[in-house]
mmCIF file of C-alpha atoms in Angstrom:
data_model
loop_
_atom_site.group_PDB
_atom_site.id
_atom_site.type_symbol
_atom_site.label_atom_id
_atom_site.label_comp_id
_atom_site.label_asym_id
_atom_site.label_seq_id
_atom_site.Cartn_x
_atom_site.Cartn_y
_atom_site.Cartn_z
ATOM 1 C CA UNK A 1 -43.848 151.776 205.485
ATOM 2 C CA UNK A 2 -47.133 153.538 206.768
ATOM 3 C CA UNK A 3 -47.824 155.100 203.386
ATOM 4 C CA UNK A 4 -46.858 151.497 201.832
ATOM 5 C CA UNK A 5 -49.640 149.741 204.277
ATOM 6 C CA UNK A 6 -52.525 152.784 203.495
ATOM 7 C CA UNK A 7 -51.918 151.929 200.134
ATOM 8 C CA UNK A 8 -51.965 148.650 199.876
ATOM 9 C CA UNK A 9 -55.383 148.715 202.053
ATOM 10 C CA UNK A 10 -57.070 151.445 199.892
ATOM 11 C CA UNK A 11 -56.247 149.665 196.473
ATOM 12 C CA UNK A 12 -57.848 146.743 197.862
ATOM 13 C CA UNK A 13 -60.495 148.851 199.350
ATOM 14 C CA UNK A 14 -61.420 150.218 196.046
ATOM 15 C CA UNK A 15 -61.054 146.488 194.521
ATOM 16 C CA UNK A 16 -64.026 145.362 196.899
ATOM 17 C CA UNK A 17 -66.342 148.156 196.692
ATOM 18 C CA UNK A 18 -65.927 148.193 192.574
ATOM 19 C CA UNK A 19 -68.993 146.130 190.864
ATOM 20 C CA UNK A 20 -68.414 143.365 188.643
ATOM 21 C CA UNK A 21 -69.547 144.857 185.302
ATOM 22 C CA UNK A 22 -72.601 142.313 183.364
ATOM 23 C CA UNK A 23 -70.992 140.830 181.509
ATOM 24 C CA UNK A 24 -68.660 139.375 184.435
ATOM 25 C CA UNK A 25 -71.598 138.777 186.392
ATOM 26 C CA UNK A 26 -72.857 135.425 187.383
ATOM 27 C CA UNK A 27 -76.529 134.442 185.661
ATOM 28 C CA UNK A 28 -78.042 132.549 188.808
ATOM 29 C CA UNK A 29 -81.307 132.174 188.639
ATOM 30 C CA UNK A 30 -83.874 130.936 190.693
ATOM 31 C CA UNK A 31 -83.568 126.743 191.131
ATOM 32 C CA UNK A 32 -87.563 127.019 191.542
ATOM 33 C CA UNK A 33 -88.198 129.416 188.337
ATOM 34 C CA UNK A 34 -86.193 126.997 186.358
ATOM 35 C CA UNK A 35 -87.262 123.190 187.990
ATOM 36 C CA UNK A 36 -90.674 122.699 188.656
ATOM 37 C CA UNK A 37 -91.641 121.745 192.146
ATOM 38 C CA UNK A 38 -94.199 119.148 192.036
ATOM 39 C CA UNK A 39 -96.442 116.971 193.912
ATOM 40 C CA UNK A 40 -97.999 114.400 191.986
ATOM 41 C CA UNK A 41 -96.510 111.982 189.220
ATOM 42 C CA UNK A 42 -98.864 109.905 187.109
ATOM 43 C CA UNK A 43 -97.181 106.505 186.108
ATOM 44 C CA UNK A 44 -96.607 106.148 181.943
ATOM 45 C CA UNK A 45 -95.811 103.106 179.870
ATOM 46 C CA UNK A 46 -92.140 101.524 180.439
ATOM 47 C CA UNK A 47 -91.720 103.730 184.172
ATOM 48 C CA UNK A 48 -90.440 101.942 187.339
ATOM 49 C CA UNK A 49 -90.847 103.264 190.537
ATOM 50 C CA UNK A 50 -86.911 103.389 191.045
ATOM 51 C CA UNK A 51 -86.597 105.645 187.518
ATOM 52 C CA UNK A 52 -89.596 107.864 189.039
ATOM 53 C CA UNK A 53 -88.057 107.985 192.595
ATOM 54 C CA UNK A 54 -84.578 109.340 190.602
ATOM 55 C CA UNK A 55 -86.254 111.669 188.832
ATOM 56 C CA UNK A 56 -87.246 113.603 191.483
ATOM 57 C CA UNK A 57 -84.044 113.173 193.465
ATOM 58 C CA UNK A 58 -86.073 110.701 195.763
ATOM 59 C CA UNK A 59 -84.642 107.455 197.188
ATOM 60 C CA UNK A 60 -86.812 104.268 196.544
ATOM 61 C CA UNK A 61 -87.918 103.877 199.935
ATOM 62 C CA UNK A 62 -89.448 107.421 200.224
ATOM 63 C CA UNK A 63 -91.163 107.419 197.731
ATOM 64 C CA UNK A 64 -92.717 103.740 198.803
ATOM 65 C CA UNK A 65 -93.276 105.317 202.414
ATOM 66 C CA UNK A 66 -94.479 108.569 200.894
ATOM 67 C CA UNK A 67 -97.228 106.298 198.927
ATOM 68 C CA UNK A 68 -98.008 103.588 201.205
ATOM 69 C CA UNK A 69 -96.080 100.525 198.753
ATOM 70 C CA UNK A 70 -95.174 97.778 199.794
ATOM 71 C CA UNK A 71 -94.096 96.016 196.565
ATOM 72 C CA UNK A 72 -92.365 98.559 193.657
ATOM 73 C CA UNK A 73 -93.206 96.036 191.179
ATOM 74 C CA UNK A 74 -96.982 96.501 191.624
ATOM 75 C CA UNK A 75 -97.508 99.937 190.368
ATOM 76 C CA UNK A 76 -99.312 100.160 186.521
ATOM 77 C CA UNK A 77 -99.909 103.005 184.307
ATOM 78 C CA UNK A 78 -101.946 105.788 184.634
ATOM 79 C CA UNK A 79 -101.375 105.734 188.897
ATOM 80 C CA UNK A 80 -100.658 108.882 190.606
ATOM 81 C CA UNK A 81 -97.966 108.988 192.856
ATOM 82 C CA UNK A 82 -97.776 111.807 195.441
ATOM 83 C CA UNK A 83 -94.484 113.323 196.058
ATOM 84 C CA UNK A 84 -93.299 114.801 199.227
ATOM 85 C CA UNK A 85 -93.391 118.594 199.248
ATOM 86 C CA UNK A 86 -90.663 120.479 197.400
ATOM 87 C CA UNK A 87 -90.079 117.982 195.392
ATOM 88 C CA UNK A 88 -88.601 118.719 192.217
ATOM 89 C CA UNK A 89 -88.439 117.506 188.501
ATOM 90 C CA UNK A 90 -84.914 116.486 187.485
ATOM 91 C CA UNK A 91 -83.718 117.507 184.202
ATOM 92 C CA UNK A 92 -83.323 114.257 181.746
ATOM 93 C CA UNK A 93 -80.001 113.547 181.042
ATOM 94 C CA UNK A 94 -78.001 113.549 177.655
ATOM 95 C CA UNK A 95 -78.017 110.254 175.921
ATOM 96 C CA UNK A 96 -75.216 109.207 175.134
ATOM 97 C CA UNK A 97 -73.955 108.556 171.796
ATOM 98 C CA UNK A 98 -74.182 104.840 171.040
ATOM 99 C CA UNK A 99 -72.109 103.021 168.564
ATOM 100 C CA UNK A 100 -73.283 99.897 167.198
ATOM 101 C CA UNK A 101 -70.135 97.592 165.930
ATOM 102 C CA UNK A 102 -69.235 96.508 162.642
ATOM 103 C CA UNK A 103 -67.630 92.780 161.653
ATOM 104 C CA UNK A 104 -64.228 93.314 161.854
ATOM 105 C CA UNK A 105 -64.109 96.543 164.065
ATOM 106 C CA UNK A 106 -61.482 96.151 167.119
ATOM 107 C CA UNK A 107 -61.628 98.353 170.520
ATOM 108 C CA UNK A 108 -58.828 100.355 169.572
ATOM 109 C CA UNK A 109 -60.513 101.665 166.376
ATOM 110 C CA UNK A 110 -63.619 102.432 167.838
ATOM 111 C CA UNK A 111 -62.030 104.199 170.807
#
């Protein structure tokens, strides 16, 4: 039963001391080498404060309190918005694919 127990803890021993070999290793990198941190935004054509705040994982609010607003709707191209420190650019999500319906098309068909 000894022998069985020595056993049983070398094999799993050996198990924890063996490296993963590359190819089984995981390819972290950095967040910060592949996100930029920023600290400025400058307003473009068609942005709202609320799109800007989410794409820098900001809420609204902070990013009003972080800029002295008052009113979100009163912001107009070419402004530059400070950002908090460590603030980072989102990526953009994947559109998704859009379907425009023909006469005579039912739900069931398109889905």
């Amino acid at each position: 039963m000894l022998l069985l127990w020595v056993l049983l803890l070398f094999s799993g021993l050996v198990l924890l001391l063996t490296p993963l070999p590359s190819w089984a290793q995981n390819d972290v990198q950095n967040p910060s080498e592949e996100t930029p941190v920023v600290d400025r935004h400058t307003v473009q054509v068609g942005e709202t404060l609320s799109a800007i705040a989410l794409r820098y994982a900001l809420t609204l609010e902070e990013l009003m309190a972080y800029n002295g607003i008052t009113d979100p709707d009163e912001i107009v191209v070419g402004q530059v918005l400070t950002l908090p420190p460590g603030s980072v650019l989102q990526p953009e999500p994947t559109p998704l694919p859009v379907h425009e319906v023909q006469a005579g098309e039912t739900l069931s068909q398109i889905a």
